[in-house]
mmCIF file with all atom_site columns, C-alpha atoms and ligand atoms in Angstrom:
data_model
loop_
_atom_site.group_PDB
_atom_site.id
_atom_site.type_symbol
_atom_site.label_atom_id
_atom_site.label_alt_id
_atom_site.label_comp_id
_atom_site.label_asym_id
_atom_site.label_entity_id
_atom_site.label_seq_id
_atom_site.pdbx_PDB_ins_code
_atom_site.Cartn_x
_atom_site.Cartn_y
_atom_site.Cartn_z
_atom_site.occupancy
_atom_site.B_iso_or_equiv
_atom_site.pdbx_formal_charge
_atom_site.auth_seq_id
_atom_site.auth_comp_id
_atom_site.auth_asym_id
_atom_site.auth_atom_id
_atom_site.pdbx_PDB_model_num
ATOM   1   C  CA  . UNK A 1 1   ? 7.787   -17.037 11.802  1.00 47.00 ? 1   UNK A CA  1
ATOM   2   C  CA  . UNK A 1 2   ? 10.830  -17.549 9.340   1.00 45.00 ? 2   UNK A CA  1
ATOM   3   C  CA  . UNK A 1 3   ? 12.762  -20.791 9.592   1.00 46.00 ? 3   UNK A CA  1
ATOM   4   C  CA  . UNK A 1 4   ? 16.048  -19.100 10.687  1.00 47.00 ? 4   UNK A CA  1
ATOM   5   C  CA  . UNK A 1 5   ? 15.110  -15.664 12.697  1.00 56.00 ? 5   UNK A CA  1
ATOM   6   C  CA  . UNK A 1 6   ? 18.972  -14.240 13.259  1.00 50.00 ? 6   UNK A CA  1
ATOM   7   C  CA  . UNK A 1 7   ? 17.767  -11.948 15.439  1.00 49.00 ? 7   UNK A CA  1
ATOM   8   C  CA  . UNK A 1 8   ? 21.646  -10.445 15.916  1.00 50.00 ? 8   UNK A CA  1
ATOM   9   C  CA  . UNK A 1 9   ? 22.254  -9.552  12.738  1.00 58.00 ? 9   UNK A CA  1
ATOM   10  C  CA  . UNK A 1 10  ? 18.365  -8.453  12.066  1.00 85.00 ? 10  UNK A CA  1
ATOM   11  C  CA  . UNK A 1 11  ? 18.383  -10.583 9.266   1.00 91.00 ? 11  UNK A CA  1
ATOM   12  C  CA  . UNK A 1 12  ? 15.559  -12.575 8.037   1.00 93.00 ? 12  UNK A CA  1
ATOM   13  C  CA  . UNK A 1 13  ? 16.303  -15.693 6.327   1.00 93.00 ? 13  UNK A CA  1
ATOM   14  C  CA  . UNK A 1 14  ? 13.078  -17.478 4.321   1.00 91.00 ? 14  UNK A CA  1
ATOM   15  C  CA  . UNK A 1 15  ? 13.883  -20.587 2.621   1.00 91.00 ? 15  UNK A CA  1
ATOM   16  C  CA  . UNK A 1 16  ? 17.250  -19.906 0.525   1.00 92.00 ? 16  UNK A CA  1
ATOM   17  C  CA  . UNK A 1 17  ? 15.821  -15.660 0.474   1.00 94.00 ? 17  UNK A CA  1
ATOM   18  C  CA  . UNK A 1 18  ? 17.535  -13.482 2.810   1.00 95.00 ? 18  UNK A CA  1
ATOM   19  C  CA  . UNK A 1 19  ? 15.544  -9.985  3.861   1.00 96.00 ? 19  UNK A CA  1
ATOM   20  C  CA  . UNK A 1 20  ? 17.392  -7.506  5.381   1.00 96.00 ? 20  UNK A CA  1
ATOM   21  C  CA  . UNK A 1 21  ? 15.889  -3.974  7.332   1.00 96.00 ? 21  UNK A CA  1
ATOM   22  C  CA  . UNK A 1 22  ? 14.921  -1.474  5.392   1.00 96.00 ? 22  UNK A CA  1
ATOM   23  C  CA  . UNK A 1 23  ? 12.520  0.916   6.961   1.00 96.00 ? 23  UNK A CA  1
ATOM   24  C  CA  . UNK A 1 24  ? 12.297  0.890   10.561  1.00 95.00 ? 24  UNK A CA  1
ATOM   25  C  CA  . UNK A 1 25  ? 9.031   1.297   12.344  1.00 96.00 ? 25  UNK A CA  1
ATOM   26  C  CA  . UNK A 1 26  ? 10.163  4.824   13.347  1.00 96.00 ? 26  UNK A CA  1
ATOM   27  C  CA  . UNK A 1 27  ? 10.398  6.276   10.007  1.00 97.00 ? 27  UNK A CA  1
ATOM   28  C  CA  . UNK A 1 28  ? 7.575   4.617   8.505   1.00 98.00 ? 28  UNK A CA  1
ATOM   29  C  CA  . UNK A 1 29  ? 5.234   5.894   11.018  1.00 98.00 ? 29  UNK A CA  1
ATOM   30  C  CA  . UNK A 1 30  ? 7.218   9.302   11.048  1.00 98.00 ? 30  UNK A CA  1
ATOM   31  C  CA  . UNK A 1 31  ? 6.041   9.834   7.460   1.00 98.00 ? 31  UNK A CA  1
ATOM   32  C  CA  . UNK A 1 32  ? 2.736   8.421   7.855   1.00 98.00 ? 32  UNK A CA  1
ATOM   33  C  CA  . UNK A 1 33  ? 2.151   11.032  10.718  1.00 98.00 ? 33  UNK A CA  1
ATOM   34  C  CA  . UNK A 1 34  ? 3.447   13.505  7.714   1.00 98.00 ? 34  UNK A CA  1
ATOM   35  C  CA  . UNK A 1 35  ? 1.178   12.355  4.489   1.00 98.00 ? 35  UNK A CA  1
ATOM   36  C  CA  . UNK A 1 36  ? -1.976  11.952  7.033   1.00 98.00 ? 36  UNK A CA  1
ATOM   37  C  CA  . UNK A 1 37  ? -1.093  16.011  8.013   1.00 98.00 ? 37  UNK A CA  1
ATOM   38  C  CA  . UNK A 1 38  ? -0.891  16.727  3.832   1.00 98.00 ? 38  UNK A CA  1
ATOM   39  C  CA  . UNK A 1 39  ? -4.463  15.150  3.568   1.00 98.00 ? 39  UNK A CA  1
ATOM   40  C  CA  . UNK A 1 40  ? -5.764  16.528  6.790   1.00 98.00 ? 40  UNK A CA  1
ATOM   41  C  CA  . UNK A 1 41  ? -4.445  20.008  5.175   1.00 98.00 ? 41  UNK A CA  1
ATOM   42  C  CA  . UNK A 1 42  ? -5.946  19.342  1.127   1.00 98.00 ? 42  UNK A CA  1
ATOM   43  C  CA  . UNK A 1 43  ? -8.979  17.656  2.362   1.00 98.00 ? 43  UNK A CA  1
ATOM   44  C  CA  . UNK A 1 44  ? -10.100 20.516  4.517   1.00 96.00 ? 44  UNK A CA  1
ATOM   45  C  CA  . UNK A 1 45  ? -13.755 20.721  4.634   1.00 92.00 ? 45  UNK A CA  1
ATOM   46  C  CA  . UNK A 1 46  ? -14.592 17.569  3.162   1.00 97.00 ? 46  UNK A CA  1
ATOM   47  C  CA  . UNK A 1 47  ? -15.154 14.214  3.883   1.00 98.00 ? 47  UNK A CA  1
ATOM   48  C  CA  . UNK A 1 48  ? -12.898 11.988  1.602   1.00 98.00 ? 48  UNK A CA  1
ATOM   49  C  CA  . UNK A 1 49  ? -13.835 8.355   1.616   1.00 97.00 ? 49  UNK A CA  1
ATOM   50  C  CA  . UNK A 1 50  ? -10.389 6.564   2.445   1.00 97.00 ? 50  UNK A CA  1
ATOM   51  C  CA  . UNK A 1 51  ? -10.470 3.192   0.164   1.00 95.00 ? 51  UNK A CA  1
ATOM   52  C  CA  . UNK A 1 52  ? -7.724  0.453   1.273   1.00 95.00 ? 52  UNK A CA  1
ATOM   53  C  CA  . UNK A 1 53  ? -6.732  -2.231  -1.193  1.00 92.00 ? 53  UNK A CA  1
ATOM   54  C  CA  . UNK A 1 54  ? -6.495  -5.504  0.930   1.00 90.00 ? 54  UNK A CA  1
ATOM   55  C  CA  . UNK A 1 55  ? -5.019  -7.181  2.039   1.00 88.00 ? 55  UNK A CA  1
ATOM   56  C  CA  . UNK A 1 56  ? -1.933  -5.625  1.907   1.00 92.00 ? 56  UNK A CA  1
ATOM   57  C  CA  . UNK A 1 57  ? -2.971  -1.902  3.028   1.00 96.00 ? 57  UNK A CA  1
ATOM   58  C  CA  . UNK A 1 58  ? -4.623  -2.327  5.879   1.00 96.00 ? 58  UNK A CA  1
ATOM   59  C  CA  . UNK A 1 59  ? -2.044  -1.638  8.212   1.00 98.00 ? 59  UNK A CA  1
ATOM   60  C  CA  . UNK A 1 60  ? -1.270  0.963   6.215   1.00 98.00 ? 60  UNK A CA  1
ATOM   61  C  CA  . UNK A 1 61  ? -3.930  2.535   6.644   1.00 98.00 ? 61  UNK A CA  1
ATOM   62  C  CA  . UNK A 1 62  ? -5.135  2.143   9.805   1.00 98.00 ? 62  UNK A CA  1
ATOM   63  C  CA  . UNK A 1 63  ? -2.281  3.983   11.209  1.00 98.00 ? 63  UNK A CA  1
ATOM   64  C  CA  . UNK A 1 64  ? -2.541  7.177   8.376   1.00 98.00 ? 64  UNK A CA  1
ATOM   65  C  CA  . UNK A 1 65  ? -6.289  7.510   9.069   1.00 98.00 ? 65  UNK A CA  1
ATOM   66  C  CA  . UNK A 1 66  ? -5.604  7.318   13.225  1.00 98.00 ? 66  UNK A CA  1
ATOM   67  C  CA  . UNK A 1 67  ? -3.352  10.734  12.578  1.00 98.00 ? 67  UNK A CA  1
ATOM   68  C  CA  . UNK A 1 68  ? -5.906  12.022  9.985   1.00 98.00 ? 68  UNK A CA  1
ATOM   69  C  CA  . UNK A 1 69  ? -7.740  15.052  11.890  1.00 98.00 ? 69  UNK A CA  1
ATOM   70  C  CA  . UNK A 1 70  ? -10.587 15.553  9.011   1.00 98.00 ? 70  UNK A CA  1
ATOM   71  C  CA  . UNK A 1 71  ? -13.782 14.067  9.060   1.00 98.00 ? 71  UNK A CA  1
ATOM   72  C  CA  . UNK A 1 72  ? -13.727 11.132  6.798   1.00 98.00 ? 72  UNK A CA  1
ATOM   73  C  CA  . UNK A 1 73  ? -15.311 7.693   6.014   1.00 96.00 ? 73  UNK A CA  1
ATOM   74  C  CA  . UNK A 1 74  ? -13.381 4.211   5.058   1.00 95.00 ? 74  UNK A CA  1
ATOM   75  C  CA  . UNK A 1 75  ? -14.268 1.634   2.668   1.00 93.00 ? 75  UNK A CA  1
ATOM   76  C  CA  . UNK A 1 76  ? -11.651 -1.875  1.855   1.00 92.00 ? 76  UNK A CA  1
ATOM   77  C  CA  . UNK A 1 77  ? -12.132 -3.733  -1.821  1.00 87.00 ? 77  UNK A CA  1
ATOM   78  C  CA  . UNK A 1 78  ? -9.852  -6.512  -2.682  1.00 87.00 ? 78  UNK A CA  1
ATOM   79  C  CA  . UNK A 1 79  ? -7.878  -7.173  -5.705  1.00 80.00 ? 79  UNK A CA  1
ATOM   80  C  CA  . UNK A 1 80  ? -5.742  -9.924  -6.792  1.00 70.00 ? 80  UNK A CA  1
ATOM   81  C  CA  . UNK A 1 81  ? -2.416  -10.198 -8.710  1.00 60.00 ? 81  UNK A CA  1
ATOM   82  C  CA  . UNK A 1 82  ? 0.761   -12.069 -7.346  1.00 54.00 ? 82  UNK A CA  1
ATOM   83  C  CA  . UNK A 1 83  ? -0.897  -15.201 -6.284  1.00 55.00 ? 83  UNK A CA  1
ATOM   84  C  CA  . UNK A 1 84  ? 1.728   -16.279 -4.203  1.00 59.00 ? 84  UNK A CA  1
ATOM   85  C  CA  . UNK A 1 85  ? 4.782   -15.223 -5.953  1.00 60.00 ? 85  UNK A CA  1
ATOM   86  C  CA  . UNK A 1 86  ? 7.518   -12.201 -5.815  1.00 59.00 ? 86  UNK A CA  1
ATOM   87  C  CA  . UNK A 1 87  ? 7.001   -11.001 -9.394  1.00 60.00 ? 87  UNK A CA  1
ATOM   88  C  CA  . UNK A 1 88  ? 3.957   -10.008 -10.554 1.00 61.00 ? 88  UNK A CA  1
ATOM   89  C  CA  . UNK A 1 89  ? 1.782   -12.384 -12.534 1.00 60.00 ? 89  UNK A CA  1
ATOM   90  C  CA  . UNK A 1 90  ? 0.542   -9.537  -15.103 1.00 63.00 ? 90  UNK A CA  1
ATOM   91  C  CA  . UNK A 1 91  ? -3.074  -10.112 -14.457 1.00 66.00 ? 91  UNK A CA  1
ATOM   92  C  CA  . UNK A 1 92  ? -5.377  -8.816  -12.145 1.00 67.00 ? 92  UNK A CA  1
ATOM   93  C  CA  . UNK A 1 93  ? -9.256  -9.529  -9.912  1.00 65.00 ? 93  UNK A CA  1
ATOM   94  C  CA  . UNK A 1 94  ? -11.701 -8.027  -8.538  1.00 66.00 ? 94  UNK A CA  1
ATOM   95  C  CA  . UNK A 1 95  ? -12.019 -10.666 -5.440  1.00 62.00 ? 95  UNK A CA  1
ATOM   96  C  CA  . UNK A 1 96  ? -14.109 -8.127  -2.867  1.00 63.00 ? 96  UNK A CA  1
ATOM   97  C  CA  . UNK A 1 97  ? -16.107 -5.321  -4.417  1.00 69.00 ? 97  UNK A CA  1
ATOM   98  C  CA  . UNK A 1 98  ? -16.930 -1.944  -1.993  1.00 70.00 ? 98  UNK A CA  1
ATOM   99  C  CA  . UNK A 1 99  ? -19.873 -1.061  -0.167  1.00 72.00 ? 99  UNK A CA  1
ATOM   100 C  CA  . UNK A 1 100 ? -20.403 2.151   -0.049  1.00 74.00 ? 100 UNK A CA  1
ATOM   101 C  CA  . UNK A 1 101 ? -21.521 4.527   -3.215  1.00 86.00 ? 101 UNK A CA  1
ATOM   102 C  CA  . UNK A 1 102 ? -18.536 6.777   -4.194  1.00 89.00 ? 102 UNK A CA  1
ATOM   103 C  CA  . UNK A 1 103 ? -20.929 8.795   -6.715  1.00 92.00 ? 103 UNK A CA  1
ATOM   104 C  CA  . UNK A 1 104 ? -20.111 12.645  -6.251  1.00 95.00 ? 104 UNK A CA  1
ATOM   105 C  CA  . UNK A 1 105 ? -17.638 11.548  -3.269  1.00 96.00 ? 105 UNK A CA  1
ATOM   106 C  CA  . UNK A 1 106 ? -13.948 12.694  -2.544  1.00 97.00 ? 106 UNK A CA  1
ATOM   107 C  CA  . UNK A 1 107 ? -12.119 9.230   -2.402  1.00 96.00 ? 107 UNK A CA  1
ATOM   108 C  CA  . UNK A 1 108 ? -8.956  8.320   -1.831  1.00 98.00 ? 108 UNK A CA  1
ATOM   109 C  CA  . UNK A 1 109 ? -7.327  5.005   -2.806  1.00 96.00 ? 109 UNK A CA  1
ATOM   110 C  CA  . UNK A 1 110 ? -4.711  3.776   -0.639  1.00 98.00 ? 110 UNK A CA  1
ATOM   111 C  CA  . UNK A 1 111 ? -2.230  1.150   -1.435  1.00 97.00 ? 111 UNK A CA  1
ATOM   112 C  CA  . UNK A 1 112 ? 0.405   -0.759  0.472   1.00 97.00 ? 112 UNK A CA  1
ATOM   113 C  CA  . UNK A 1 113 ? 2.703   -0.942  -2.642  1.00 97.00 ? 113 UNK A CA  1
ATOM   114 C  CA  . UNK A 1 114 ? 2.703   0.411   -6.234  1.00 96.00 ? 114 UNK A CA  1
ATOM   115 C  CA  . UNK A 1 115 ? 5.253   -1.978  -8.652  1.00 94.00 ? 115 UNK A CA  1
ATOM   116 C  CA  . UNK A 1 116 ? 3.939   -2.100  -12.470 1.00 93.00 ? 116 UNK A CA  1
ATOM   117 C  CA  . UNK A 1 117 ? 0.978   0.003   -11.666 1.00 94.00 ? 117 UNK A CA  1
ATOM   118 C  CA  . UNK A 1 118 ? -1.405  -2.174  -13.080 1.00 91.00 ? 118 UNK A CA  1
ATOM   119 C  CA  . UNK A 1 119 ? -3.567  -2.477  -10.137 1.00 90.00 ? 119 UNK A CA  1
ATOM   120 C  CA  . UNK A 1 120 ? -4.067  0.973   -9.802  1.00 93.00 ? 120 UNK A CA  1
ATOM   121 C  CA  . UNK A 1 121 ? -4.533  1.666   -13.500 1.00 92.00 ? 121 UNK A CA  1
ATOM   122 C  CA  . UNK A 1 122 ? -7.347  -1.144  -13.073 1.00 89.00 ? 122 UNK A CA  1
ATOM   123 C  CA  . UNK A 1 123 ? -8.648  0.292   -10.018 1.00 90.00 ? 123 UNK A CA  1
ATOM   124 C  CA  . UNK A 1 124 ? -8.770  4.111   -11.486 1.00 90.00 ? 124 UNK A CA  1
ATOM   125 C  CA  . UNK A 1 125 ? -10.912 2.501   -14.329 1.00 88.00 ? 125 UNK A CA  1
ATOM   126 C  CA  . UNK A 1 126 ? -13.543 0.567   -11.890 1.00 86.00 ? 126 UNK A CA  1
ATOM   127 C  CA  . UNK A 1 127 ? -13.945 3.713   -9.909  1.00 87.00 ? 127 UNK A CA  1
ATOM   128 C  CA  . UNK A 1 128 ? -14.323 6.510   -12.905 1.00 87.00 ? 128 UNK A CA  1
ATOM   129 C  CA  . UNK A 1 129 ? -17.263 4.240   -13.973 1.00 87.00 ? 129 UNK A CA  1
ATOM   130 C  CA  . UNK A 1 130 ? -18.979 5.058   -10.453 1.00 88.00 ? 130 UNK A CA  1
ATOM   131 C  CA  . UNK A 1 131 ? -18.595 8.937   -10.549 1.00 92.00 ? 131 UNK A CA  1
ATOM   132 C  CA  . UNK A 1 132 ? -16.814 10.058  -7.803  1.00 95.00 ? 132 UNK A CA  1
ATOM   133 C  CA  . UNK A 1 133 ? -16.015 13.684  -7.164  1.00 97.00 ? 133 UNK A CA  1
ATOM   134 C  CA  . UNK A 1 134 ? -12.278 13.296  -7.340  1.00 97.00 ? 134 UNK A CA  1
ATOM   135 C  CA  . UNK A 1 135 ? -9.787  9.993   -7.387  1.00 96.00 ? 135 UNK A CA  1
ATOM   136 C  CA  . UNK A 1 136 ? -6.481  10.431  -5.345  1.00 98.00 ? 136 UNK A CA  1
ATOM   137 C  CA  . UNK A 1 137 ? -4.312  7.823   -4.998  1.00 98.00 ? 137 UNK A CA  1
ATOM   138 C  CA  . UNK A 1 138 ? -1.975  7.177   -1.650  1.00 98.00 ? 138 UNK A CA  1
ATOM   139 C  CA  . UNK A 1 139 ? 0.867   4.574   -1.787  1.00 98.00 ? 139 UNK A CA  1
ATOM   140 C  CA  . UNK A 1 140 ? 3.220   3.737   1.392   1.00 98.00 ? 140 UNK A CA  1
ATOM   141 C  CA  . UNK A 1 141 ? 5.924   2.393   -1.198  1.00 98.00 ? 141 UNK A CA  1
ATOM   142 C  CA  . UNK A 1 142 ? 6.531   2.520   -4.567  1.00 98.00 ? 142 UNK A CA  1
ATOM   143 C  CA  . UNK A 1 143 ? 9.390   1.420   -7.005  1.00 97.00 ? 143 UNK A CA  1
ATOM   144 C  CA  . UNK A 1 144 ? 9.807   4.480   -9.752  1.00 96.00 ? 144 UNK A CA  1
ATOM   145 C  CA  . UNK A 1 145 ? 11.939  1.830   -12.106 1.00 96.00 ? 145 UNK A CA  1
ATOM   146 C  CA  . UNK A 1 146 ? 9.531   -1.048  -12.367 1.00 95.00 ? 146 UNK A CA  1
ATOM   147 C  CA  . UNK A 1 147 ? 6.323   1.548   -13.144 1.00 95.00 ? 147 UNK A CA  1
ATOM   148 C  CA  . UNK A 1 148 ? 4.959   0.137   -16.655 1.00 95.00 ? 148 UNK A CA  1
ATOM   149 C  CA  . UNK A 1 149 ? 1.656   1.940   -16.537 1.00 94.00 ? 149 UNK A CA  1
ATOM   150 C  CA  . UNK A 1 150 ? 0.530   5.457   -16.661 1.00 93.00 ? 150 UNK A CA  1
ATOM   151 C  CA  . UNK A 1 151 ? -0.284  6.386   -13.489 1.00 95.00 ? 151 UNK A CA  1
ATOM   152 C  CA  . UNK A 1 152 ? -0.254  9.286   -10.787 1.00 95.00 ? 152 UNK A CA  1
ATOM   153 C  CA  . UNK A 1 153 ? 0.161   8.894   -7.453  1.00 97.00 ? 153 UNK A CA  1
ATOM   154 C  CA  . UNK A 1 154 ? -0.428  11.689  -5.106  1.00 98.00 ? 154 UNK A CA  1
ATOM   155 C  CA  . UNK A 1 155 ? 0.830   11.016  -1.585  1.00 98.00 ? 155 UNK A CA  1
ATOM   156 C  CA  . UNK A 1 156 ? 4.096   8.583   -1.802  1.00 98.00 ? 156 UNK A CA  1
ATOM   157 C  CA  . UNK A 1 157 ? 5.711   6.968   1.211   1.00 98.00 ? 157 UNK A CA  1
ATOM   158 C  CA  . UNK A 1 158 ? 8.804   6.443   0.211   1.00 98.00 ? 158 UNK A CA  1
ATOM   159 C  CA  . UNK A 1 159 ? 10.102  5.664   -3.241  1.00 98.00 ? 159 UNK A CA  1
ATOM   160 C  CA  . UNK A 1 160 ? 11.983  2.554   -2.820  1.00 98.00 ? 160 UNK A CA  1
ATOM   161 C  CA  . UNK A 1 161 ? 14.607  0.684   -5.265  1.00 97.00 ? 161 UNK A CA  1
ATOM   162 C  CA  . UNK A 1 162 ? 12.922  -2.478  -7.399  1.00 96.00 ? 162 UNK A CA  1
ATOM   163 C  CA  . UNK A 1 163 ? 13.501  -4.662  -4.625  1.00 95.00 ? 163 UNK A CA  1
ATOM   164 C  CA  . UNK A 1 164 ? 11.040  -7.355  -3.631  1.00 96.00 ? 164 UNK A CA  1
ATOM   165 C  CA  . UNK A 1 165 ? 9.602   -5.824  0.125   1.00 97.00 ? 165 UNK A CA  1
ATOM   166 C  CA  . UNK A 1 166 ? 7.993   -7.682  3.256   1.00 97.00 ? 166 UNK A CA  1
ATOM   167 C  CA  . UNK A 1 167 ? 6.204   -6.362  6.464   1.00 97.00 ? 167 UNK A CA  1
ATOM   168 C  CA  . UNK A 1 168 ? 4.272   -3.903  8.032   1.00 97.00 ? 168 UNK A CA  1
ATOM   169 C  CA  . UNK A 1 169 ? 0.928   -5.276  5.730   1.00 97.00 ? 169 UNK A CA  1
ATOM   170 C  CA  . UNK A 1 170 ? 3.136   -6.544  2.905   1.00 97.00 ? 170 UNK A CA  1
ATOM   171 C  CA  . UNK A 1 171 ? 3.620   -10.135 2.238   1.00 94.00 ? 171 UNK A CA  1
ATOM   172 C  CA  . UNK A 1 172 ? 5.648   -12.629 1.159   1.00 93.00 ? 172 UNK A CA  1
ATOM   173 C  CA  . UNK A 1 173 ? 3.264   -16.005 -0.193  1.00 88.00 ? 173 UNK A CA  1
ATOM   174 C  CA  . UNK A 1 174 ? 1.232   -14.500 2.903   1.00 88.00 ? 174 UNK A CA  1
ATOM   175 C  CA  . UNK A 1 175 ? 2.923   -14.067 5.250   1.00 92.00 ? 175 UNK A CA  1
ATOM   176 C  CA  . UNK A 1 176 ? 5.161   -11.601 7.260   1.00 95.00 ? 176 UNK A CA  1
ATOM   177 C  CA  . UNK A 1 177 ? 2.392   -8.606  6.903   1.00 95.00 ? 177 UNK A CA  1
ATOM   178 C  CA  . UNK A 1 178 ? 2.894   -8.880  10.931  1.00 95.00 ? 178 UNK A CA  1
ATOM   179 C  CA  . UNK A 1 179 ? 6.453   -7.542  11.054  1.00 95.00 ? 179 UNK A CA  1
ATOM   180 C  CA  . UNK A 1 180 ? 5.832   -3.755  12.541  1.00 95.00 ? 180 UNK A CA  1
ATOM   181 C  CA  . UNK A 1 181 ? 9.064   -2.853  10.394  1.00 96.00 ? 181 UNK A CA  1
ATOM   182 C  CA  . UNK A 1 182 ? 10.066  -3.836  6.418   1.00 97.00 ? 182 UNK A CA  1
ATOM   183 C  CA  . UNK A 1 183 ? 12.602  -5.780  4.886   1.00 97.00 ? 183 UNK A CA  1
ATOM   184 C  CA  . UNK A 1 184 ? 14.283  -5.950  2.019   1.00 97.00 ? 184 UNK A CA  1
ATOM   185 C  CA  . UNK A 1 185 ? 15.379  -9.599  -0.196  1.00 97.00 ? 185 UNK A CA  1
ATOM   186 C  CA  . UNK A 1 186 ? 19.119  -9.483  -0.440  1.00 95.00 ? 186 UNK A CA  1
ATOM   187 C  CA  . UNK A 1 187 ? 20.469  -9.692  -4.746  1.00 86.00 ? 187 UNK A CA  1
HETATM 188 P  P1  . IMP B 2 .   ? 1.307   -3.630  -9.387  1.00 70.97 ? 201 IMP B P1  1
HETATM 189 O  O1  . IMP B 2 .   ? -0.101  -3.919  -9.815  1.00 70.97 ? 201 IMP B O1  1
HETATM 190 O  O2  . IMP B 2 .   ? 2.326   -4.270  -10.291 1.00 70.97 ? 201 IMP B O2  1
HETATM 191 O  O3  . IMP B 2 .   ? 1.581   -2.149  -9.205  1.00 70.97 ? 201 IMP B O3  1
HETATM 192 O  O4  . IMP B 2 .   ? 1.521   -4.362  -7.995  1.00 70.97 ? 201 IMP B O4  1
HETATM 193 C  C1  . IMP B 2 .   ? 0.969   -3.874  -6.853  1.00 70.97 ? 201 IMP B C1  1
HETATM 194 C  C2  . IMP B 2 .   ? 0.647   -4.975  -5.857  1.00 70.97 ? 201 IMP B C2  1
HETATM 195 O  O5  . IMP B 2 .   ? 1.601   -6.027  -5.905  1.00 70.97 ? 201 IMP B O5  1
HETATM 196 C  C3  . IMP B 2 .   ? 0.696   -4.423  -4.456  1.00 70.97 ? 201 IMP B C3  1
HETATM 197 O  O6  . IMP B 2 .   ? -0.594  -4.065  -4.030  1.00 70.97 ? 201 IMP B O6  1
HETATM 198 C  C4  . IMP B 2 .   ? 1.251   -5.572  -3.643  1.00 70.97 ? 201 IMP B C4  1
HETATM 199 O  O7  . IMP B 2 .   ? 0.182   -6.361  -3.158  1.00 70.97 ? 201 IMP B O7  1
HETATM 200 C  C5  . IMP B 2 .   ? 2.043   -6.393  -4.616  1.00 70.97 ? 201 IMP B C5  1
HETATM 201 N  N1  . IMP B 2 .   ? 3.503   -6.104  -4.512  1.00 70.97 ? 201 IMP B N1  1
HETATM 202 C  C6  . IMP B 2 .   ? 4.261   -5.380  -5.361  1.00 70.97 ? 201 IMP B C6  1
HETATM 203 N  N2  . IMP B 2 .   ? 5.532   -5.316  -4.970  1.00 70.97 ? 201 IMP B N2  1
HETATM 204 C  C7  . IMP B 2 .   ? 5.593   -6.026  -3.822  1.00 70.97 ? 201 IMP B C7  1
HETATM 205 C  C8  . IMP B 2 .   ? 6.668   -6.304  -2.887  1.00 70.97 ? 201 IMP B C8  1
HETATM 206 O  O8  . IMP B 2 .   ? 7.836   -5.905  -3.047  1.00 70.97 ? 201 IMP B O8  1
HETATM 207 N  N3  . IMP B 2 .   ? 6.331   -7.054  -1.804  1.00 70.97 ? 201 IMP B N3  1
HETATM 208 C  C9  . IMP B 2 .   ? 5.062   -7.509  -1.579  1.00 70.97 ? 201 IMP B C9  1
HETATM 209 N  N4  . IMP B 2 .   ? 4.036   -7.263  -2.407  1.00 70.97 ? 201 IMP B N4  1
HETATM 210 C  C10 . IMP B 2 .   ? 4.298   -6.525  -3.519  1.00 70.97 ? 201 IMP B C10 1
HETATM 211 MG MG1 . MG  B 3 .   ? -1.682  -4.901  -2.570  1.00 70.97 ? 202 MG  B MG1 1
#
């Protein structure tokens, strides 16, 4: 894993970056257990498609749709914007496209991590093309100050501070989605 783990302190130092905790594993899957109940509850007698952005929502979102208690379907497409940096690079590509047809269909787009909001405002336009029902977007995290784009997200996480985030599905130049719990980088 990191160079220096200092496992006593819980620190995580990466290169000259130190990550501290910042959501244990507890309450992140407490209030996953709580947004899957909200969608179990609005999505009553239909079958949403959940839609994961990879790669870093799949964790994500394998553990809201094991306490979802609906009927519903799963789809991943894959996007690309920070290349391997911690700020975003402004730009963003389609890299994996979906496979199933979301025409007249309930879906729900689920994110690891909404910063500018450009991926989702992206996303929100590829999907209205292909006539779904209804677009809902879920994010685990998202950081209220850095939000440039004009966006709504319906099922939040937690709202977190505009600091740059590892684990639990969220990288850092690839790496660290493994941690079960996320850090913080350290000002
Ligand atoms: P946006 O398009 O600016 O909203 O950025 C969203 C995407 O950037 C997310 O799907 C993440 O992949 C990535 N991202 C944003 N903030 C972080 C972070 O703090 N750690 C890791 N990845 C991040
Ligand atoms: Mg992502």
């Amino acid at each position: 894993m990191s160079e220096v783990n200092d496992l006593k302190n819980k620190k995580l130092v990466i290169g000259d970056d130190v990550f501290v905790p910042f959501l244990t594993e507890e309450q992140i899957q407490n209030r996953i257990k709580e947004l899957a109940e909200q969608i179990s509850q609005d999505y009553k007698e239909k079958i949403p498609i959940f839609i994961g952005v990879l790669n870093g929502a799949f964790i994500f979102l394998a553990d809201l749709i094991k306490n979802v208690t609906i009927d519903c379907e799963l789809d991943f497409f894959k996007l690309s914007s920070y290349g391997d940096s911690k700020i975003s690079s402004g730009k963003v590509r389609l890299l994996k496209e979906l496979n199933c047809d979301v025409n007249g269909r309930d879906i729900i787009i689920v994110e690891d991590i909404v910063d500018s909001g450009l991926s989702i405002k992206y996303i929100e336009e590829i999907f209205s093309k292909h006539n779904p029902k209804s677009i809902r977007v879920c994010s685990l995290l998202m950081k209220p100050e850095s939000l440039k784009y004009d966006i709504k997200i319906d099922y939040i996480g937690f709202k977190i501070p505009n600091k740059f985030v590892i684990g639990f599905g969220l990288d850092y130049a690839q790496k660290y989605r493994n941690l079960k719990s996320i850090y913080a980088l350290t000002d």
